[in-house]
PDB file of C-alpha atoms in Angstrom:
ATOM      1  CA  UNK A   1     240.280 125.170 149.714  1.00  0.00           C
ATOM      2  CA  UNK A   2     238.760 128.467 148.706  1.00  0.00           C
ATOM      3  CA  UNK A   3     238.955 130.280 145.404  1.00  0.00           C
ATOM      4  CA  UNK A   4     237.854 133.607 146.822  1.00  0.00           C
ATOM      5  CA  UNK A   5     238.735 135.947 149.634  1.00  0.00           C
ATOM      6  CA  UNK A   6     235.069 136.895 149.979  1.00  0.00           C
ATOM      7  CA  UNK A   7     232.083 134.876 151.138  1.00  0.00           C
ATOM      8  CA  UNK A   8     230.768 133.956 147.684  1.00  0.00           C
ATOM      9  CA  UNK A   9     232.464 132.262 144.745  1.00  0.00           C
ATOM     10  CA  UNK A  10     229.427 131.647 142.549  1.00  0.00           C
ATOM     11  CA  UNK A  11     229.557 134.783 140.398  1.00  0.00           C
ATOM     12  CA  UNK A  12     232.280 136.520 138.387  1.00  0.00           C
ATOM     13  CA  UNK A  13     233.823 139.746 139.535  1.00  0.00           C
ATOM     14  CA  UNK A  14     234.058 138.883 143.219  1.00  0.00           C
ATOM     15  CA  UNK A  15     237.777 138.166 143.337  1.00  0.00           C
ATOM     16  CA  UNK A  16     240.805 139.629 141.599  1.00  0.00           C
ATOM     17  CA  UNK A  17     244.446 138.707 141.532  1.00  0.00           C
ATOM     18  CA  UNK A  18     247.473 140.452 140.111  1.00  0.00           C
ATOM     19  CA  UNK A  19     249.940 137.749 141.047  1.00  0.00           C
ATOM     20  CA  UNK A  20     252.221 137.936 138.001  1.00  0.00           C
ATOM     21  CA  UNK A  21     254.036 140.731 136.270  1.00  0.00           C
ATOM     22  CA  UNK A  22     253.012 141.870 132.797  1.00  0.00           C
ATOM     23  CA  UNK A  23     255.881 140.003 131.164  1.00  0.00           C
ATOM     24  CA  UNK A  24     254.424 136.658 132.283  1.00  0.00           C
ATOM     25  CA  UNK A  25     257.089 135.774 134.880  1.00  0.00           C
ATOM     26  CA  UNK A  26     256.133 133.107 137.374  1.00  0.00           C
ATOM     27  CA  UNK A  27     255.394 134.114 140.956  1.00  0.00           C
ATOM     28  CA  UNK A  28     258.396 133.329 143.139  1.00  0.00           C
ATOM     29  CA  UNK A  29     256.228 131.728 145.835  1.00  0.00           C
ATOM     30  CA  UNK A  30     253.230 129.400 145.793  1.00  0.00           C
ATOM     31  CA  UNK A  31     249.796 130.257 147.131  1.00  0.00           C
ATOM     32  CA  UNK A  32     247.496 127.890 148.997  1.00  0.00           C
ATOM     33  CA  UNK A  33     244.446 129.869 147.846  1.00  0.00           C
ATOM     34  CA  UNK A  34     243.493 127.276 145.242  1.00  0.00           C
ATOM     35  CA  UNK A  35     240.533 125.831 143.404  1.00  0.00           C
ATOM     36  CA  UNK A  36     240.103 122.085 143.065  1.00  0.00           C
ATOM     37  CA  UNK A  37     238.575 119.999 140.301  1.00  0.00           C
ATOM     38  CA  UNK A  38     238.152 116.229 140.317  1.00  0.00           C
ATOM     39  CA  UNK A  39     235.966 113.272 139.412  1.00  0.00           C
ATOM     40  CA  UNK A  40     236.821 110.620 142.061  1.00  0.00           C
ATOM     41  CA  UNK A  41     239.581 109.244 139.798  1.00  0.00           C
ATOM     42  CA  UNK A  42     242.003 112.147 140.165  1.00  0.00           C
ATOM     43  CA  UNK A  43     242.057 115.790 141.214  1.00  0.00           C
ATOM     44  CA  UNK A  44     243.952 118.942 140.278  1.00  0.00           C
ATOM     45  CA  UNK A  45     244.704 122.193 142.099  1.00  0.00           C
ATOM     46  CA  UNK A  46     244.418 125.464 140.167  1.00  0.00           C
ATOM     47  CA  UNK A  47     245.582 128.866 141.374  1.00  0.00           C
ATOM     48  CA  UNK A  48     243.908 132.222 140.798  1.00  0.00           C
ATOM     49  CA  UNK A  49     245.866 132.749 137.576  1.00  0.00           C
ATOM     50  CA  UNK A  50     244.376 129.593 136.066  1.00  0.00           C
ATOM     51  CA  UNK A  51     247.605 127.601 136.438  1.00  0.00           C
ATOM     52  CA  UNK A  52     247.413 123.894 137.251  1.00  0.00           C
ATOM     53  CA  UNK A  53     250.052 123.676 139.970  1.00  0.00           C
ATOM     54  CA  UNK A  54     249.366 120.186 141.338  1.00  0.00           C
ATOM     55  CA  UNK A  55     247.955 117.050 139.761  1.00  0.00           C
ATOM     56  CA  UNK A  56     248.805 113.399 140.365  1.00  0.00           C
ATOM     57  CA  UNK A  57     248.067 110.801 137.699  1.00  0.00           C
ATOM     58  CA  UNK A  58     246.702 108.245 137.160  1.00  0.00           C
ATOM     59  CA  UNK A  59     245.389 108.322 140.765  1.00  0.00           C
ATOM     60  CA  UNK A  60     245.321 110.638 143.760  1.00  0.00           C
ATOM     61  CA  UNK A  61     248.490 108.947 145.073  1.00  0.00           C
ATOM     62  CA  UNK A  62     250.168 108.784 141.657  1.00  0.00           C
ATOM     63  CA  UNK A  63     253.042 110.670 140.072  1.00  0.00           C
ATOM     64  CA  UNK A  64     252.676 114.486 140.441  1.00  0.00           C
ATOM     65  CA  UNK A  65     252.916 115.371 136.754  1.00  0.00           C
ATOM     66  CA  UNK A  66     252.283 119.013 137.718  1.00  0.00           C
ATOM     67  CA  UNK A  67     254.190 119.990 140.861  1.00  0.00           C
ATOM     68  CA  UNK A  68     254.688 123.772 140.803  1.00  0.00           C
ATOM     69  CA  UNK A  69     252.833 124.026 144.121  1.00  0.00           C
ATOM     70  CA  UNK A  70     255.973 122.629 145.793  1.00  0.00           C
ATOM     71  CA  UNK A  71     258.482 123.769 143.174  1.00  0.00           C
ATOM     72  CA  UNK A  72     257.420 127.163 141.760  1.00  0.00           C
ATOM     73  CA  UNK A  73     260.759 127.689 140.007  1.00  0.00           C
ATOM     74  CA  UNK A  74     261.782 126.819 136.463  1.00  0.00           C
ATOM     75  CA  UNK A  75     262.419 123.188 137.443  1.00  0.00           C
ATOM     76  CA  UNK A  76     258.776 122.777 138.482  1.00  0.00           C
ATOM     77  CA  UNK A  77     256.011 121.494 136.227  1.00  0.00           C
ATOM     78  CA  UNK A  78     252.739 123.258 135.501  1.00  0.00           C
ATOM     79  CA  UNK A  79     250.100 124.026 132.898  1.00  0.00           C
ATOM     80  CA  UNK A  80     249.378 127.710 132.484  1.00  0.00           C
ATOM     81  CA  UNK A  81     247.739 130.132 130.087  1.00  0.00           C
ATOM     82  CA  UNK A  82     249.683 133.395 130.181  1.00  0.00           C
ATOM     83  CA  UNK A  83     247.981 136.497 128.843  1.00  0.00           C
ATOM     84  CA  UNK A  84     250.174 139.185 127.295  1.00  0.00           C
ATOM     85  CA  UNK A  85     250.159 142.420 129.330  1.00  0.00           C
ATOM     86  CA  UNK A  86     248.278 140.659 132.114  1.00  0.00           C
ATOM     87  CA  UNK A  87     246.420 142.956 134.520  1.00  0.00           C
ATOM     88  CA  UNK A  88     244.155 140.938 136.825  1.00  0.00           C
ATOM     89  CA  UNK A  89     242.027 137.817 137.144  1.00  0.00           C
ATOM     90  CA  UNK A  90     238.678 136.619 138.491  1.00  0.00           C
ATOM     91  CA  UNK A  91     237.772 133.103 139.578  1.00  0.00           C
ATOM     92  CA  UNK A  92     234.618 131.293 140.669  1.00  0.00           C
ATOM     93  CA  UNK A  93     232.795 127.979 140.424  1.00  0.00           C
ATOM     94  CA  UNK A  94     229.893 127.451 138.075  1.00  0.00           C
ATOM     95  CA  UNK A  95     226.998 127.402 140.591  1.00  0.00           C
ATOM     96  CA  UNK A  96     226.400 124.018 142.236  1.00  0.00           C
ATOM     97  CA  UNK A  97     229.178 122.295 140.289  1.00  0.00           C
ATOM     98  CA  UNK A  98     232.876 121.433 140.495  1.00  0.00           C
ATOM     99  CA  UNK A  99     233.493 123.294 137.217  1.00  0.00           C
ATOM    100  CA  UNK A 100     235.972 126.128 137.779  1.00  0.00           C
ATOM    101  CA  UNK A 101     235.994 129.382 135.795  1.00  0.00           C
ATOM    102  CA  UNK A 102     238.936 131.790 135.600  1.00  0.00           C
ATOM    103  CA  UNK A 103     238.987 135.059 133.682  1.00  0.00           C
ATOM    104  CA  UNK A 104     242.250 136.766 132.763  1.00  0.00           C
ATOM    105  CA  UNK A 105     242.320 140.414 131.663  1.00  0.00           C
ATOM    106  CA  UNK A 106     245.075 142.496 130.099  1.00  0.00           C
ATOM    107  CA  UNK A 107     245.815 146.188 130.555  1.00  0.00           C
ATOM    108  CA  UNK A 108     243.526 147.070 127.605  1.00  0.00           C
ATOM    109  CA  UNK A 109     240.540 145.286 129.139  1.00  0.00           C
ATOM    110  CA  UNK A 110     240.758 142.368 126.711  1.00  0.00           C
ATOM    111  CA  UNK A 111     240.295 138.960 128.258  1.00  0.00           C
ATOM    112  CA  UNK A 112     239.784 135.227 128.078  1.00  0.00           C
ATOM    113  CA  UNK A 113     237.723 132.809 130.142  1.00  0.00           C
ATOM    114  CA  UNK A 114     239.196 129.438 131.130  1.00  0.00           C
ATOM    115  CA  UNK A 115     236.861 126.588 132.055  1.00  0.00           C
ATOM    116  CA  UNK A 116     238.474 123.711 133.970  1.00  0.00           C
ATOM    117  CA  UNK A 117     236.844 120.440 134.940  1.00  0.00           C
ATOM    118  CA  UNK A 118     237.285 116.699 135.332  1.00  0.00           C
ATOM    119  CA  UNK A 119     234.565 114.879 133.355  1.00  0.00           C
ATOM    120  CA  UNK A 120     232.110 112.877 135.459  1.00  0.00           C
ATOM    121  CA  UNK A 121     228.639 111.747 134.393  1.00  0.00           C
ATOM    122  CA  UNK A 122     226.562 108.579 133.941  1.00  0.00           C
ATOM    123  CA  UNK A 123     227.061 106.757 130.649  1.00  0.00           C
ATOM    124  CA  UNK A 124     225.936 103.283 129.553  1.00  0.00           C
ATOM    125  CA  UNK A 125     224.802 102.311 133.016  1.00  0.00           C
ATOM    126  CA  UNK A 126     227.913 103.397 134.927  1.00  0.00           C
ATOM    127  CA  UNK A 127     229.857 106.536 135.814  1.00  0.00           C
ATOM    128  CA  UNK A 128     232.216 107.861 133.162  1.00  0.00           C
ATOM    129  CA  UNK A 129     235.168 109.447 134.983  1.00  0.00           C
ATOM    130  CA  UNK A 130     238.257 109.374 132.759  1.00  0.00           C
ATOM    131  CA  UNK A 131     241.725 110.443 133.867  1.00  0.00           C
ATOM    132  CA  UNK A 132     241.403 113.450 131.580  1.00  0.00           C
ATOM    133  CA  UNK A 133     241.868 117.150 132.259  1.00  0.00           C
ATOM    134  CA  UNK A 134     239.596 119.328 130.132  1.00  0.00           C
ATOM    135  CA  UNK A 135     240.407 123.013 129.669  1.00  0.00           C
ATOM    136  CA  UNK A 136     238.388 125.341 127.438  1.00  0.00           C
ATOM    137  CA  UNK A 137     239.537 128.866 126.549  1.00  0.00           C
ATOM    138  CA  UNK A 138     237.028 131.403 125.219  1.00  0.00           C
ATOM    139  CA  UNK A 139     237.745 134.994 124.124  1.00  0.00           C
ATOM    140  CA  UNK A 140     235.722 137.608 126.018  1.00  0.00           C
ATOM    141  CA  UNK A 141     236.445 140.755 124.015  1.00  0.00           C
ATOM    142  CA  UNK A 142     239.073 142.345 121.817  1.00  0.00           C
ATOM    143  CA  UNK A 143     242.009 140.344 120.473  1.00  0.00           C
ATOM    144  CA  UNK A 144     243.787 138.924 123.541  1.00  0.00           C
ATOM    145  CA  UNK A 145     247.119 137.190 122.979  1.00  0.00           C
ATOM    146  CA  UNK A 146     247.774 134.034 124.966  1.00  0.00           C
ATOM    147  CA  UNK A 147     250.799 131.830 125.533  1.00  0.00           C
ATOM    148  CA  UNK A 148     250.323 128.183 126.552  1.00  0.00           C
ATOM    149  CA  UNK A 149     252.896 126.619 128.871  1.00  0.00           C
ATOM    150  CA  UNK A 150     252.292 122.881 129.166  1.00  0.00           C
ATOM    151  CA  UNK A 151     255.272 121.398 131.009  1.00  0.00           C
ATOM    152  CA  UNK A 152     254.552 118.030 132.636  1.00  0.00           C
ATOM    153  CA  UNK A 153     257.247 116.003 134.351  1.00  0.00           C
ATOM    154  CA  UNK A 154     257.351 112.357 135.324  1.00  0.00           C
ATOM    155  CA  UNK A 155     259.021 110.233 138.013  1.00  0.00           C
ATOM    156  CA  UNK A 156     258.364 112.780 140.762  1.00  0.00           C
ATOM    157  CA  UNK A 157     259.842 115.643 138.767  1.00  0.00           C
ATOM    158  CA  UNK A 158     263.027 113.870 137.730  1.00  0.00           C
ATOM    159  CA  UNK A 159     262.070 112.969 134.156  1.00  0.00           C
ATOM    160  CA  UNK A 160     261.385 115.368 131.301  1.00  0.00           C
ATOM    161  CA  UNK A 161     259.142 113.672 128.735  1.00  0.00           C
ATOM    162  CA  UNK A 162     260.019 113.172 125.107  1.00  0.00           C
ATOM    163  CA  UNK A 163     257.592 115.067 122.886  1.00  0.00           C
ATOM    164  CA  UNK A 164     256.036 113.871 119.645  1.00  0.00           C
ATOM    165  CA  UNK A 165     253.325 115.613 117.668  1.00  0.00           C
ATOM    166  CA  UNK A 166     250.526 115.001 115.204  1.00  0.00           C
ATOM    167  CA  UNK A 167     248.169 117.307 113.341  1.00  0.00           C
ATOM    168  CA  UNK A 168     245.882 117.806 116.363  1.00  0.00           C
ATOM    169  CA  UNK A 169     247.718 116.197 119.252  1.00  0.00           C
ATOM    170  CA  UNK A 170     250.936 116.207 121.253  1.00  0.00           C
ATOM    171  CA  UNK A 171     252.305 113.159 123.100  1.00  0.00           C
ATOM    172  CA  UNK A 172     254.406 113.500 126.255  1.00  0.00           C
ATOM    173  CA  UNK A 173     256.281 110.209 126.477  1.00  0.00           C
ATOM    174  CA  UNK A 174     257.866 109.030 129.718  1.00  0.00           C
ATOM    175  CA  UNK A 175     259.396 105.766 130.868  1.00  0.00           C
ATOM    176  CA  UNK A 176     256.317 104.680 132.840  1.00  0.00           C
ATOM    177  CA  UNK A 177     253.606 107.010 131.522  1.00  0.00           C
ATOM    178  CA  UNK A 178     252.541 108.711 128.306  1.00  0.00           C
ATOM    179  CA  UNK A 179     250.079 111.593 128.177  1.00  0.00           C
ATOM    180  CA  UNK A 180     248.308 112.819 125.063  1.00  0.00           C
ATOM    181  CA  UNK A 181     247.016 116.337 124.533  1.00  0.00           C
ATOM    182  CA  UNK A 182     244.212 116.571 121.991  1.00  0.00           C
ATOM    183  CA  UNK A 183     243.621 120.183 120.997  1.00  0.00           C
ATOM    184  CA  UNK A 184     242.244 122.411 118.265  1.00  0.00           C
ATOM    185  CA  UNK A 185     244.738 125.147 119.199  1.00  0.00           C
ATOM    186  CA  UNK A 186     247.734 125.732 116.881  1.00  0.00           C
ATOM    187  CA  UNK A 187     250.230 122.978 117.733  1.00  0.00           C
ATOM    188  CA  UNK A 188     253.329 124.860 116.566  1.00  0.00           C
ATOM    189  CA  UNK A 189     252.550 127.869 118.776  1.00  0.00           C
ATOM    190  CA  UNK A 190     251.882 125.575 121.725  1.00  0.00           C
ATOM    191  CA  UNK A 191     255.161 123.677 121.378  1.00  0.00           C
ATOM    192  CA  UNK A 192     257.159 126.876 120.826  1.00  0.00           C
ATOM    193  CA  UNK A 193     255.343 128.551 123.754  1.00  0.00           C
ATOM    194  CA  UNK A 194     254.596 131.474 121.437  1.00  0.00           C
ATOM    195  CA  UNK A 195     251.673 133.835 122.015  1.00  0.00           C
ATOM    196  CA  UNK A 196     248.759 133.745 119.567  1.00  0.00           C
ATOM    197  CA  UNK A 197     245.498 135.662 119.204  1.00  0.00           C
ATOM    198  CA  UNK A 198     242.502 133.992 120.833  1.00  0.00           C
ATOM    199  CA  UNK A 199     239.950 134.746 118.128  1.00  0.00           C
ATOM    200  CA  UNK A 200     237.698 131.732 118.801  1.00  0.00           C
ATOM    201  CA  UNK A 201     237.229 129.058 121.476  1.00  0.00           C
ATOM    202  CA  UNK A 202     240.083 126.585 121.920  1.00  0.00           C
ATOM    203  CA  UNK A 203     239.831 123.209 123.650  1.00  0.00           C
ATOM    204  CA  UNK A 204     242.485 121.143 125.415  1.00  0.00           C
ATOM    205  CA  UNK A 205     242.034 117.538 126.607  1.00  0.00           C
ATOM    206  CA  UNK A 206     245.021 115.990 128.397  1.00  0.00           C
ATOM    207  CA  UNK A 207     244.853 112.363 129.423  1.00  0.00           C
ATOM    208  CA  UNK A 208     245.761 108.795 128.466  1.00  0.00           C
ATOM    209  CA  UNK A 209     247.477 108.115 125.151  1.00  0.00           C
ATOM    210  CA  UNK A 210     244.252 107.449 123.264  1.00  0.00           C
ATOM    211  CA  UNK A 211     242.623 109.011 120.223  1.00  0.00           C
ATOM    212  CA  UNK A 212     239.252 110.715 120.559  1.00  0.00           C
ATOM    213  CA  UNK A 213     236.242 109.079 118.948  1.00  0.00           C
ATOM    214  CA  UNK A 214     234.637 112.465 118.201  1.00  0.00           C
ATOM    215  CA  UNK A 215     235.743 115.956 117.284  1.00  0.00           C
ATOM    216  CA  UNK A 216     237.829 117.865 119.824  1.00  0.00           C
ATOM    217  CA  UNK A 217     235.466 120.815 120.214  1.00  0.00           C
ATOM    218  CA  UNK A 218     232.332 118.659 120.204  1.00  0.00           C
ATOM    219  CA  UNK A 219     233.823 116.297 122.794  1.00  0.00           C
ATOM    220  CA  UNK A 220     234.877 119.125 125.128  1.00  0.00           C
ATOM    221  CA  UNK A 221     231.471 120.825 124.890  1.00  0.00           C
ATOM    222  CA  UNK A 222     229.613 117.566 125.468  1.00  0.00           C
ATOM    223  CA  UNK A 223     231.811 116.636 128.439  1.00  0.00           C
ATOM    224  CA  UNK A 224     231.207 120.072 129.994  1.00  0.00           C
ATOM    225  CA  UNK A 225     227.435 119.954 129.530  1.00  0.00           C
ATOM    226  CA  UNK A 226     227.175 116.417 130.903  1.00  0.00           C
ATOM    227  CA  UNK A 227     229.463 117.208 133.855  1.00  0.00           C
ATOM    228  CA  UNK A 228     227.542 120.367 134.795  1.00  0.00           C
ATOM    229  CA  UNK A 229     224.272 118.419 134.654  1.00  0.00           C
ATOM    230  CA  UNK A 230     225.702 115.657 136.855  1.00  0.00           C
ATOM    231  CA  UNK A 231     226.979 118.018 139.560  1.00  0.00           C
ATOM    232  CA  UNK A 232     223.747 120.028 139.666  1.00  0.00           C
ATOM    233  CA  UNK A 233     221.665 116.876 140.005  1.00  0.00           C
ATOM    234  CA  UNK A 234     224.020 115.683 142.749  1.00  0.00           C
ATOM    235  CA  UNK A 235     223.792 119.046 144.537  1.00  0.00           C
ATOM    236  CA  UNK A 236     220.003 118.804 144.674  1.00  0.00           C
ATOM    237  CA  UNK A 237     220.326 115.674 146.808  1.00  0.00           C
ATOM    238  CA  UNK A 238     222.307 117.477 149.531  1.00  0.00           C
ATOM    239  CA  UNK A 239     220.717 118.614 152.779  1.00  0.00           C
ATOM    240  CA  UNK A 240     222.885 121.729 153.098  1.00  0.00           C
ATOM    241  CA  UNK A 241     221.902 124.253 155.808  1.00  0.00           C
ATOM    242  CA  UNK A 242     220.839 127.594 154.369  1.00  0.00           C
ATOM    243  CA  UNK A 243     223.704 129.497 156.022  1.00  0.00           C
ATOM    244  CA  UNK A 244     226.260 127.291 154.219  1.00  0.00           C
ATOM    245  CA  UNK A 245     224.727 127.328 150.743  1.00  0.00           C
ATOM    246  CA  UNK A 246     226.631 130.436 149.646  1.00  0.00           C
ATOM    247  CA  UNK A 247     229.996 129.269 151.010  1.00  0.00           C
TER     248      UNK A 247
END
């Protein structure tokens, strides 16, 4: 699956999308032009607007907790960051990794950068590959306003989870599964789906119902650095023909 309509996806600025209106409405149809992240435990599909539209947990053949790829309407489930007065987006992979970058810009040129990845790296003599989605949002310039829509569903879309909250986490409780979001973003704005100013980096870790042993920001940064290092070391071991290295 490609994240670009051109031959290269390794640098920003090579692909743009204007797939939603400025009021943040969902597209009425799904696109198959998607990026993929994964760590050999699970995978997720992300469209050019930075929306997670498909993800099965806790395994590849598990419950599709995000299913907007097949159900793009209001009854579908997704995880999106919606920029007020959205204008266009760019998307690419961090070179030689499975770490996906998406930039959203508004009509004033203000923007945010979303980093999406599934942690995978060696730790304590084995591979650490948790069933955790990590999303990091960084402001690029100005004072962009962002709305977070985190709407998982369980039991193949039939069950809406019960929601409980703490000071830095939200729990999505289902009959057979519970997900926990650990975040340093404002919880009340997230639950109310209200836009807020992105004045600093925000981190989101969605996974099993477990507390983090470290700080949210420190954990997200460490996971990203370790994951990038793993994928680049892995890429060096590939015997990829020269003509395919930019694909």
